[in-house]
Amino acid sequence: MGLSRALWFSAAVVAVLAAVAGAQLSPAFYNATCPALPSVVRRGMARAVRREPRMGASILRLFFHDCFVNGCDASVLLDDVPGNFTGEKNAGPNANSLRGYEVIDAIKAQVEASCKATVSCADILALAARDAVSLLGGPNWTVPLGRRDARLTSQDAANTNLPPPDASLSSLLSRFSAKGLDARDLTALSGAHTVGQARCVVFRSHIYNDTTVNATFATDLRASVCPATGGDGNLAPLDPQAPNAFDNGYFRDLIARRVLLRSDQELYGAAGNGTTDALVRAYAANATAFAADFAAAMVRLGNLSPPAGKSGEVRLNCRRVN
Ligand code: HEM
């Protein structure tokens, strides 16, 4: 076989393997059919974050919760239909917690106005999450596109797949590994907790019962926002120093043991894993290294695809199947 034939052959093998793996996403997917897409999404996110900076954090989390349940297929956006369909919105980790659905609706309406029935809700969410991070001062990256929207999902899948706030390090590692994501991805992606808020009900046990939390930090929170009983919905910032700035402050909080979630503190100082400790120290010391690893891990998170055989659709309304 001549060199050019050999090259052609290996390129063809790579293309076939990519197709089999379902990894056909491409940043150019809508170049011909919806060239305005990136600017429409960017404008919608800029408006939402200007109105309420926390919305950047909420959209980023929405994307994570979408991708971790049967891949990034906008399944999380489907409304329940009483007596007929129970989706993910009322699963334990999502109910009274996930937010930003209206922002995606508004962007979808804008996208439909210029590119009818062309762009999936899953792709809009992937672009919106990228814009959320960069609008809050974090890294930018190129988003591969071409996802399809799910026609079905289940509340059970959300309850089983999404990690709980009391997860141990080994549980976090195995949940991420089940998605093909390693300790570096877990640590970098957890850096998303440098923005946004959490409710007392999810961090109460950490600040009352754990010995791994800074005592002054815990005492202050107990007195100010999170009583031993009641006040479940009271909010505190995940990174108190700069709740709306996408920086590496979260990793310094971990080293100082001043974080809200037990699952977060597990990344640093938990028995038995030096890997995440070393990554936390590296990201705390080097904002550029964190930004680069976070962006790369977001692309990998965004590559999680629905199980084979699910072809999906381009939903017209993100809240229901066509
Ligand atoms: C590693 C396992 C993770 C666990 C156990 C976890 C858990 C949580 C919990 C319990 C909250 C507070 C929810 C509430 O009180 O209503 C939260 C908030 C948040 N999470 Fe995570 N999370 C994890 C990973 C991630 C990842 C990978 C991302 C994104 C890449 C992310 C992004 C966020 C954001 C931005 C918020 C704040 C949302 C807002 O203010 O609306 N989380 N997370």
Short mmCIF file of C-alpha atoms and ligand atoms in Angstrom, two decimals:
data_model
loop_
_atom_site.label_atom_id
_atom_site.label_comp_id
_atom_site.label_asym_id
_atom_site.label_seq_id
_atom_site.Cartn_x
_atom_site.Cartn_y
_atom_site.Cartn_z
CA MET A 1 0.00 0.00 0.00
CA GLY A 2 1.44 3.43 -0.98
CA LEU A 3 1.79 6.17 1.61
CA SER A 4 -1.19 8.22 0.40
CA ARG A 5 -3.45 5.15 0.29
CA ALA A 6 -2.29 4.20 3.77
CA LEU A 7 -3.10 7.71 5.01
CA TRP A 8 -6.49 7.64 3.30
CA PHE A 9 -7.18 4.23 4.81
CA SER A 10 -6.30 5.32 8.35
CA ALA A 11 -8.38 8.50 7.96
CA ALA A 12 -11.33 6.35 6.88
CA VAL A 13 -10.85 4.04 9.88
CA VAL A 14 -10.80 7.03 12.24
CA ALA A 15 -14.01 8.36 10.64
CA VAL A 16 -15.76 5.00 11.02
CA LEU A 17 -14.63 4.63 14.64
CA ALA A 18 -15.83 8.16 15.40
CA ALA A 19 -19.22 7.39 13.86
CA VAL A 20 -19.52 4.14 15.84
CA ALA A 21 -18.66 5.99 19.05
CA GLY A 22 -21.39 8.53 18.23
CA ALA A 23 -18.78 11.30 18.29
CA GLN A 24 -19.87 13.14 15.17
CA LEU A 25 -20.20 16.55 16.77
CA SER A 26 -18.55 19.43 14.92
CA PRO A 27 -18.20 23.15 15.69
CA ALA A 28 -19.20 23.82 12.06
CA PHE A 29 -22.46 21.84 12.27
CA TYR A 30 -24.76 24.88 11.81
CA ASN A 31 -22.41 27.06 9.75
CA ALA A 32 -24.59 26.74 6.66
CA THR A 33 -28.02 26.27 8.26
CA CYS A 34 -27.88 28.76 11.15
CA PRO A 35 -24.85 31.04 11.01
CA ALA A 36 -26.45 33.46 13.53
CA LEU A 37 -26.68 30.77 16.23
CA PRO A 38 -23.61 31.61 18.36
CA SER A 39 -24.42 35.33 18.46
CA VAL A 40 -28.10 34.74 19.26
CA VAL A 41 -27.21 32.49 22.21
CA ARG A 42 -24.49 34.85 23.39
CA ARG A 43 -26.90 37.80 23.35
CA GLY A 44 -29.54 35.85 25.30
CA MET A 45 -27.02 34.79 27.92
CA ALA A 46 -25.52 38.27 28.22
CA ARG A 47 -29.03 39.64 28.90
CA ALA A 48 -29.79 36.94 31.48
CA VAL A 49 -26.48 37.34 33.35
CA ARG A 50 -26.78 41.14 33.32
CA ARG A 51 -30.22 40.80 34.90
CA GLU A 52 -29.04 38.27 37.48
CA PRO A 53 -25.37 37.20 37.64
CA ARG A 54 -26.25 33.93 39.42
CA MET A 55 -28.06 32.81 36.27
CA GLY A 56 -24.67 32.05 34.70
CA ALA A 57 -24.05 29.48 37.43
CA SER A 58 -27.56 28.07 37.11
CA ILE A 59 -27.24 27.48 33.35
CA LEU A 60 -23.84 25.84 33.80
CA ARG A 61 -25.34 23.43 36.32
CA LEU A 62 -28.31 22.75 34.04
CA PHE A 63 -25.88 21.57 31.35
CA PHE A 64 -24.06 19.24 33.80
CA HIS A 65 -27.36 17.74 34.95
CA ASP A 66 -28.42 17.28 31.33
CA CYS A 67 -25.22 15.55 30.24
CA PHE A 68 -24.94 13.21 33.24
CA VAL A 69 -28.33 11.62 32.54
CA ASN A 70 -28.23 9.67 29.27
CA GLY A 71 -25.89 12.17 27.61
CA CYS A 72 -26.36 15.79 26.52
CA ASP A 73 -29.78 15.50 24.92
CA ALA A 74 -31.83 18.25 26.62
CA SER A 75 -33.73 15.53 28.50
CA VAL A 76 -33.57 17.71 31.62
CA LEU A 77 -35.67 20.38 29.90
CA LEU A 78 -38.74 18.17 29.39
CA ASP A 79 -41.71 19.17 31.56
CA ASP A 80 -43.62 16.50 33.45
CA VAL A 81 -47.03 15.71 31.97
CA PRO A 82 -49.23 14.63 34.90
CA GLY A 83 -50.50 11.08 34.49
CA ASN A 84 -48.53 10.64 31.30
CA PHE A 85 -44.84 11.42 31.63
CA THR A 86 -42.45 11.94 34.55
CA GLY A 87 -39.21 13.58 33.53
CA GLU A 88 -36.08 14.70 35.37
CA LYS A 89 -37.16 18.08 36.70
CA ASN A 90 -38.60 16.67 39.92
CA ALA A 91 -35.84 14.16 40.60
CA GLY A 92 -34.19 14.59 44.04
CA PRO A 93 -31.13 16.57 42.89
CA ASN A 94 -33.21 18.83 40.60
CA ALA A 95 -36.49 19.64 42.38
CA ASN A 96 -36.59 23.14 43.91
CA SER A 97 -32.99 23.50 42.87
CA LEU A 98 -32.30 23.52 39.12
CA ARG A 99 -33.15 26.84 37.51
CA GLY A 100 -32.79 28.72 34.26
CA TYR A 101 -35.43 26.91 32.18
CA GLU A 102 -37.03 30.24 31.17
CA VAL A 103 -33.70 31.56 29.94
CA ILE A 104 -33.30 28.57 27.61
CA ASP A 105 -36.93 29.02 26.46
CA ALA A 106 -36.25 32.66 25.58
CA ILE A 107 -33.06 31.83 23.68
CA LYS A 108 -34.78 28.96 21.86
CA ALA A 109 -37.56 31.36 20.75
CA GLN A 110 -34.93 33.76 19.39
CA VAL A 111 -33.13 30.91 17.59
CA GLU A 112 -36.41 29.63 16.09
CA ALA A 113 -37.16 33.13 14.80
CA SER A 114 -34.03 33.10 12.65
CA CYS A 115 -33.52 29.35 12.03
CA LYS A 116 -36.81 27.45 12.14
CA ALA A 117 -36.77 23.81 13.34
CA THR A 118 -33.01 23.56 12.85
CA VAL A 119 -31.12 23.80 16.15
CA SER A 120 -31.52 21.28 18.98
CA CYS A 121 -32.22 22.40 22.54
CA ALA A 122 -29.22 20.28 23.60
CA ASP A 123 -26.90 22.36 21.42
CA ILE A 124 -28.43 25.62 22.66
CA LEU A 125 -27.75 24.49 26.24
CA ALA A 126 -24.13 23.54 25.39
CA LEU A 127 -23.50 26.98 23.87
CA ALA A 128 -25.33 28.74 26.73
CA ALA A 129 -23.16 26.96 29.33
CA ARG A 130 -19.99 28.01 27.51
CA ASP A 131 -21.22 31.62 27.33
CA ALA A 132 -22.22 31.55 31.01
CA VAL A 133 -18.66 30.69 32.01
CA SER A 134 -16.99 33.25 29.78
CA LEU A 135 -19.45 36.01 30.77
CA LEU A 136 -18.53 35.42 34.42
CA GLY A 137 -14.85 35.85 33.57
CA GLY A 138 -13.93 32.20 32.98
CA PRO A 139 -12.37 30.52 29.94
CA ASN A 140 -13.83 30.35 26.46
CA TRP A 141 -13.82 27.27 24.24
CA THR A 142 -15.15 26.04 20.92
CA VAL A 143 -18.34 24.00 21.32
CA PRO A 144 -18.76 20.92 19.10
CA LEU A 145 -22.39 20.82 17.85
CA GLY A 146 -24.88 18.45 16.26
CA ARG A 147 -26.63 16.94 19.31
CA ARG A 148 -30.20 15.64 19.03
CA ASP A 149 -32.94 16.13 21.61
CA ALA A 150 -34.28 13.15 23.55
CA ARG A 151 -37.84 11.97 23.00
CA LEU A 152 -37.97 10.20 26.34
CA THR A 153 -36.29 10.18 29.75
CA SER A 154 -36.89 9.00 33.30
CA GLN A 155 -36.78 10.45 36.78
CA ASP A 156 -35.03 7.29 38.01
CA ALA A 157 -32.14 7.88 35.63
CA ALA A 158 -31.62 11.35 37.13
CA ASN A 159 -31.82 10.04 40.69
CA THR A 160 -29.26 7.31 40.00
CA ASN A 161 -26.78 9.24 37.88
CA LEU A 162 -26.45 12.61 39.58
CA PRO A 163 -23.96 12.67 42.47
CA PRO A 164 -25.36 13.62 45.91
CA PRO A 165 -23.73 16.33 48.10
CA ASP A 166 -22.61 13.76 50.67
CA ALA A 167 -20.79 11.59 48.11
CA SER A 168 -17.39 10.23 49.14
CA LEU A 169 -14.34 10.68 46.95
CA SER A 170 -14.47 7.07 45.77
CA SER A 171 -18.14 7.46 44.86
CA LEU A 172 -17.41 10.67 42.93
CA LEU A 173 -14.51 9.03 41.10
CA SER A 174 -16.56 5.99 40.14
CA ARG A 175 -19.57 8.06 39.02
CA PHE A 176 -17.34 10.16 36.77
CA SER A 177 -15.39 7.15 35.57
CA ALA A 178 -18.71 5.52 34.53
CA LYS A 179 -19.02 8.47 32.12
CA GLY A 180 -15.45 8.13 30.84
CA LEU A 181 -14.27 11.09 32.94
CA ASP A 182 -11.16 10.78 35.13
CA ALA A 183 -9.90 12.37 38.37
CA ARG A 184 -8.59 15.39 36.48
CA ASP A 185 -11.99 15.96 34.83
CA LEU A 186 -13.75 15.54 38.19
CA THR A 187 -11.47 18.04 39.92
CA ALA A 188 -11.53 20.59 37.11
CA LEU A 189 -15.31 20.36 36.58
CA SER A 190 -15.94 20.69 40.32
CA GLY A 191 -14.28 24.11 39.94
CA ALA A 192 -17.71 25.16 38.61
CA HIS A 193 -18.54 25.57 42.30
CA THR A 194 -16.52 28.79 42.17
CA VAL A 195 -19.86 30.37 41.18
CA GLY A 196 -23.44 30.04 42.36
CA GLN A 197 -25.27 29.18 45.55
CA ALA A 198 -26.38 26.21 47.61
CA ARG A 199 -29.28 25.70 50.00
CA CYS A 200 -28.84 25.05 53.70
CA VAL A 201 -30.53 21.67 53.33
CA VAL A 202 -27.65 20.34 51.19
CA PHE A 203 -24.79 21.63 53.36
CA ARG A 204 -26.28 21.36 56.87
CA SER A 205 -24.74 18.00 57.70
CA HIS A 206 -21.29 19.17 56.56
CA ILE A 207 -21.25 22.28 58.75
CA TYR A 208 -22.81 20.55 61.79
CA ASN A 209 -21.36 17.05 61.74
CA ASP A 210 -18.08 16.95 59.84
CA THR A 211 -14.64 17.43 61.35
CA THR A 212 -13.15 18.30 57.96
CA VAL A 213 -14.65 21.81 57.89
CA ASN A 214 -12.99 25.00 59.19
CA ALA A 215 -14.57 25.62 62.62
CA THR A 216 -15.01 29.40 62.28
CA PHE A 217 -16.49 29.04 58.80
CA ALA A 218 -18.98 26.44 60.10
CA THR A 219 -19.92 28.50 63.17
CA ASP A 220 -20.56 31.61 61.08
CA LEU A 221 -22.80 29.72 58.66
CA ARG A 222 -24.78 28.09 61.47
CA ALA A 223 -25.43 31.51 63.00
CA SER A 224 -26.15 33.39 59.79
CA VAL A 225 -27.95 31.16 57.27
CA CYS A 226 -28.27 27.56 58.30
CA PRO A 227 -29.93 26.78 61.65
CA ALA A 228 -29.97 23.19 62.92
CA THR A 229 -33.63 22.97 61.97
CA GLY A 230 -35.62 25.09 59.53
CA GLY A 231 -34.32 27.49 56.93
CA ASP A 232 -33.78 24.63 54.47
CA GLY A 233 -34.02 26.92 51.47
CA ASN A 234 -31.66 29.62 52.78
CA LEU A 235 -28.84 30.28 50.35
CA ALA A 236 -25.10 30.70 50.78
CA PRO A 237 -22.48 31.26 48.07
CA LEU A 238 -20.41 28.20 47.10
CA ASP A 239 -17.32 30.44 46.88
CA PRO A 240 -17.92 33.23 49.42
CA GLN A 241 -14.99 35.37 48.22
CA ALA A 242 -16.35 35.99 44.72
CA PRO A 243 -19.68 34.20 44.11
CA ASN A 244 -20.14 35.59 40.59
CA ALA A 245 -16.55 35.44 39.35
CA PHE A 246 -15.42 32.34 37.51
CA ASP A 247 -11.92 32.16 39.01
CA ASN A 248 -9.85 29.55 40.88
CA GLY A 249 -10.99 30.75 44.33
CA TYR A 250 -12.87 27.48 44.93
CA PHE A 251 -9.57 25.56 45.08
CA ARG A 252 -8.15 27.93 47.69
CA ASP A 253 -11.40 27.45 49.65
CA LEU A 254 -10.86 23.67 49.54
CA ILE A 255 -7.36 24.02 50.98
CA ALA A 256 -8.69 26.35 53.70
CA ARG A 257 -11.57 23.88 54.29
CA ARG A 258 -14.10 26.63 53.73
CA VAL A 259 -16.56 24.98 51.33
CA LEU A 260 -20.23 24.17 51.74
CA LEU A 261 -20.50 20.66 50.35
CA ARG A 262 -19.02 17.54 51.88
CA SER A 263 -18.57 16.17 48.35
CA ASP A 264 -16.40 19.19 47.49
CA GLN A 265 -14.17 18.81 50.55
CA GLU A 266 -13.67 15.15 49.60
CA LEU A 267 -11.47 16.35 46.72
CA TYR A 268 -8.91 17.66 49.17
CA GLY A 269 -7.57 15.96 52.26
CA ALA A 270 -9.72 12.83 52.03
CA ALA A 271 -7.90 9.65 52.98
CA GLY A 272 -6.46 7.57 50.21
CA ASN A 273 -6.20 9.73 47.11
CA GLY A 274 -3.25 12.01 46.46
CA THR A 275 -4.30 12.64 42.86
CA THR A 276 -7.13 15.05 43.52
CA ASP A 277 -5.13 16.72 46.35
CA ALA A 278 -2.31 17.47 43.94
CA LEU A 279 -4.72 18.80 41.31
CA VAL A 280 -6.45 21.04 43.85
CA ARG A 281 -3.08 22.51 44.86
CA ALA A 282 -2.07 22.98 41.22
CA TYR A 283 -5.32 24.76 40.31
CA ALA A 284 -5.22 26.91 43.48
CA ALA A 285 -1.75 28.08 42.51
CA ASN A 286 -2.32 28.47 38.78
CA ALA A 287 -5.52 30.01 37.40
CA THR A 288 -4.40 29.44 33.82
CA ALA A 289 -3.94 25.71 34.36
CA PHE A 290 -7.42 25.51 35.89
CA ALA A 291 -8.98 27.48 33.02
CA ALA A 292 -7.38 25.23 30.39
CA ASP A 293 -8.34 21.98 32.14
CA PHE A 294 -11.87 23.20 32.85
CA ALA A 295 -12.45 24.09 29.20
CA ALA A 296 -11.11 20.72 28.00
CA ALA A 297 -13.23 18.85 30.57
CA MET A 298 -16.36 20.79 29.52
CA VAL A 299 -15.84 19.61 25.94
CA ARG A 300 -15.53 16.01 27.20
CA LEU A 301 -18.66 16.45 29.36
CA GLY A 302 -20.45 17.84 26.30
CA ASN A 303 -19.43 14.80 24.25
CA LEU A 304 -21.46 12.43 26.43
CA SER A 305 -23.97 11.05 24.00
CA PRO A 306 -27.28 9.25 24.41
CA PRO A 307 -27.25 5.44 24.28
CA ALA A 308 -26.82 4.00 20.77
CA GLY A 309 -30.03 3.60 18.80
CA LYS A 310 -31.65 6.76 20.16
CA SER A 311 -31.80 9.03 17.12
CA GLY A 312 -33.72 11.89 18.76
CA GLU A 313 -35.17 15.00 17.14
CA VAL A 314 -34.85 18.78 16.96
CA ARG A 315 -37.48 19.85 19.46
CA LEU A 316 -39.51 22.93 18.57
CA ASN A 317 -40.29 23.69 22.21
CA CYS A 318 -37.59 22.62 24.66
CA ARG A 319 -40.20 21.62 27.25
CA ARG A 320 -41.95 18.92 25.19
CA VAL A 321 -41.34 16.42 22.45
CA ASN A 322 -42.61 17.36 19.00
C1 HEM B 1 -18.95 16.39 41.53
C2 HEM B 1 -20.18 16.22 41.97
C3 HEM B 1 -21.13 17.36 42.21
C4 HEM B 1 -22.00 17.44 43.25
C5 HEM B 1 -22.19 16.42 44.37
C6 HEM B 1 -22.71 18.68 43.11
C7 HEM B 1 -23.71 19.12 43.97
C8 HEM B 1 -24.25 20.38 43.96
C9 HEM B 1 -25.20 20.87 44.92
C10 HEM B 1 -25.79 20.05 46.07
C11 HEM B 1 -25.47 22.16 44.62
C12 HEM B 1 -26.42 23.10 45.37
C13 HEM B 1 -27.83 22.87 44.89
C14 HEM B 1 -28.89 23.51 45.75
O1 HEM B 1 -28.68 23.75 46.92
O2 HEM B 1 -30.00 23.78 45.24
C15 HEM B 1 -24.70 22.50 43.45
C16 HEM B 1 -24.69 23.73 42.84
C17 HEM B 1 -24.01 23.99 41.67
N1 HEM B 1 -23.32 23.07 40.91
FE1 HEM B 1 -22.75 21.23 41.46
N2 HEM B 1 -22.25 19.34 42.00
C18 HEM B 1 -21.29 18.57 41.42
C19 HEM B 1 -20.63 18.85 40.24
C20 HEM B 1 -20.88 19.93 39.44
C21 HEM B 1 -20.38 20.11 38.11
C22 HEM B 1 -19.52 19.09 37.36
C23 HEM B 1 -20.82 21.32 37.67
C24 HEM B 1 -20.63 21.99 36.34
C25 HEM B 1 -19.68 21.71 35.49
C26 HEM B 1 -21.59 21.91 38.76
C27 HEM B 1 -22.14 23.17 38.76
C28 HEM B 1 -22.83 23.72 39.80
C29 HEM B 1 -23.18 25.14 39.88
C30 HEM B 1 -22.73 26.21 38.90
C31 HEM B 1 -23.95 25.30 41.05
C32 HEM B 1 -24.64 26.58 41.52
C33 HEM B 1 -25.97 26.70 40.79
C34 HEM B 1 -26.81 27.92 41.12
O3 HEM B 1 -26.40 28.82 41.83
O4 HEM B 1 -27.97 27.95 40.60
N3 HEM B 1 -21.63 21.02 39.79
N4 HEM B 1 -23.98 21.39 43.06
#
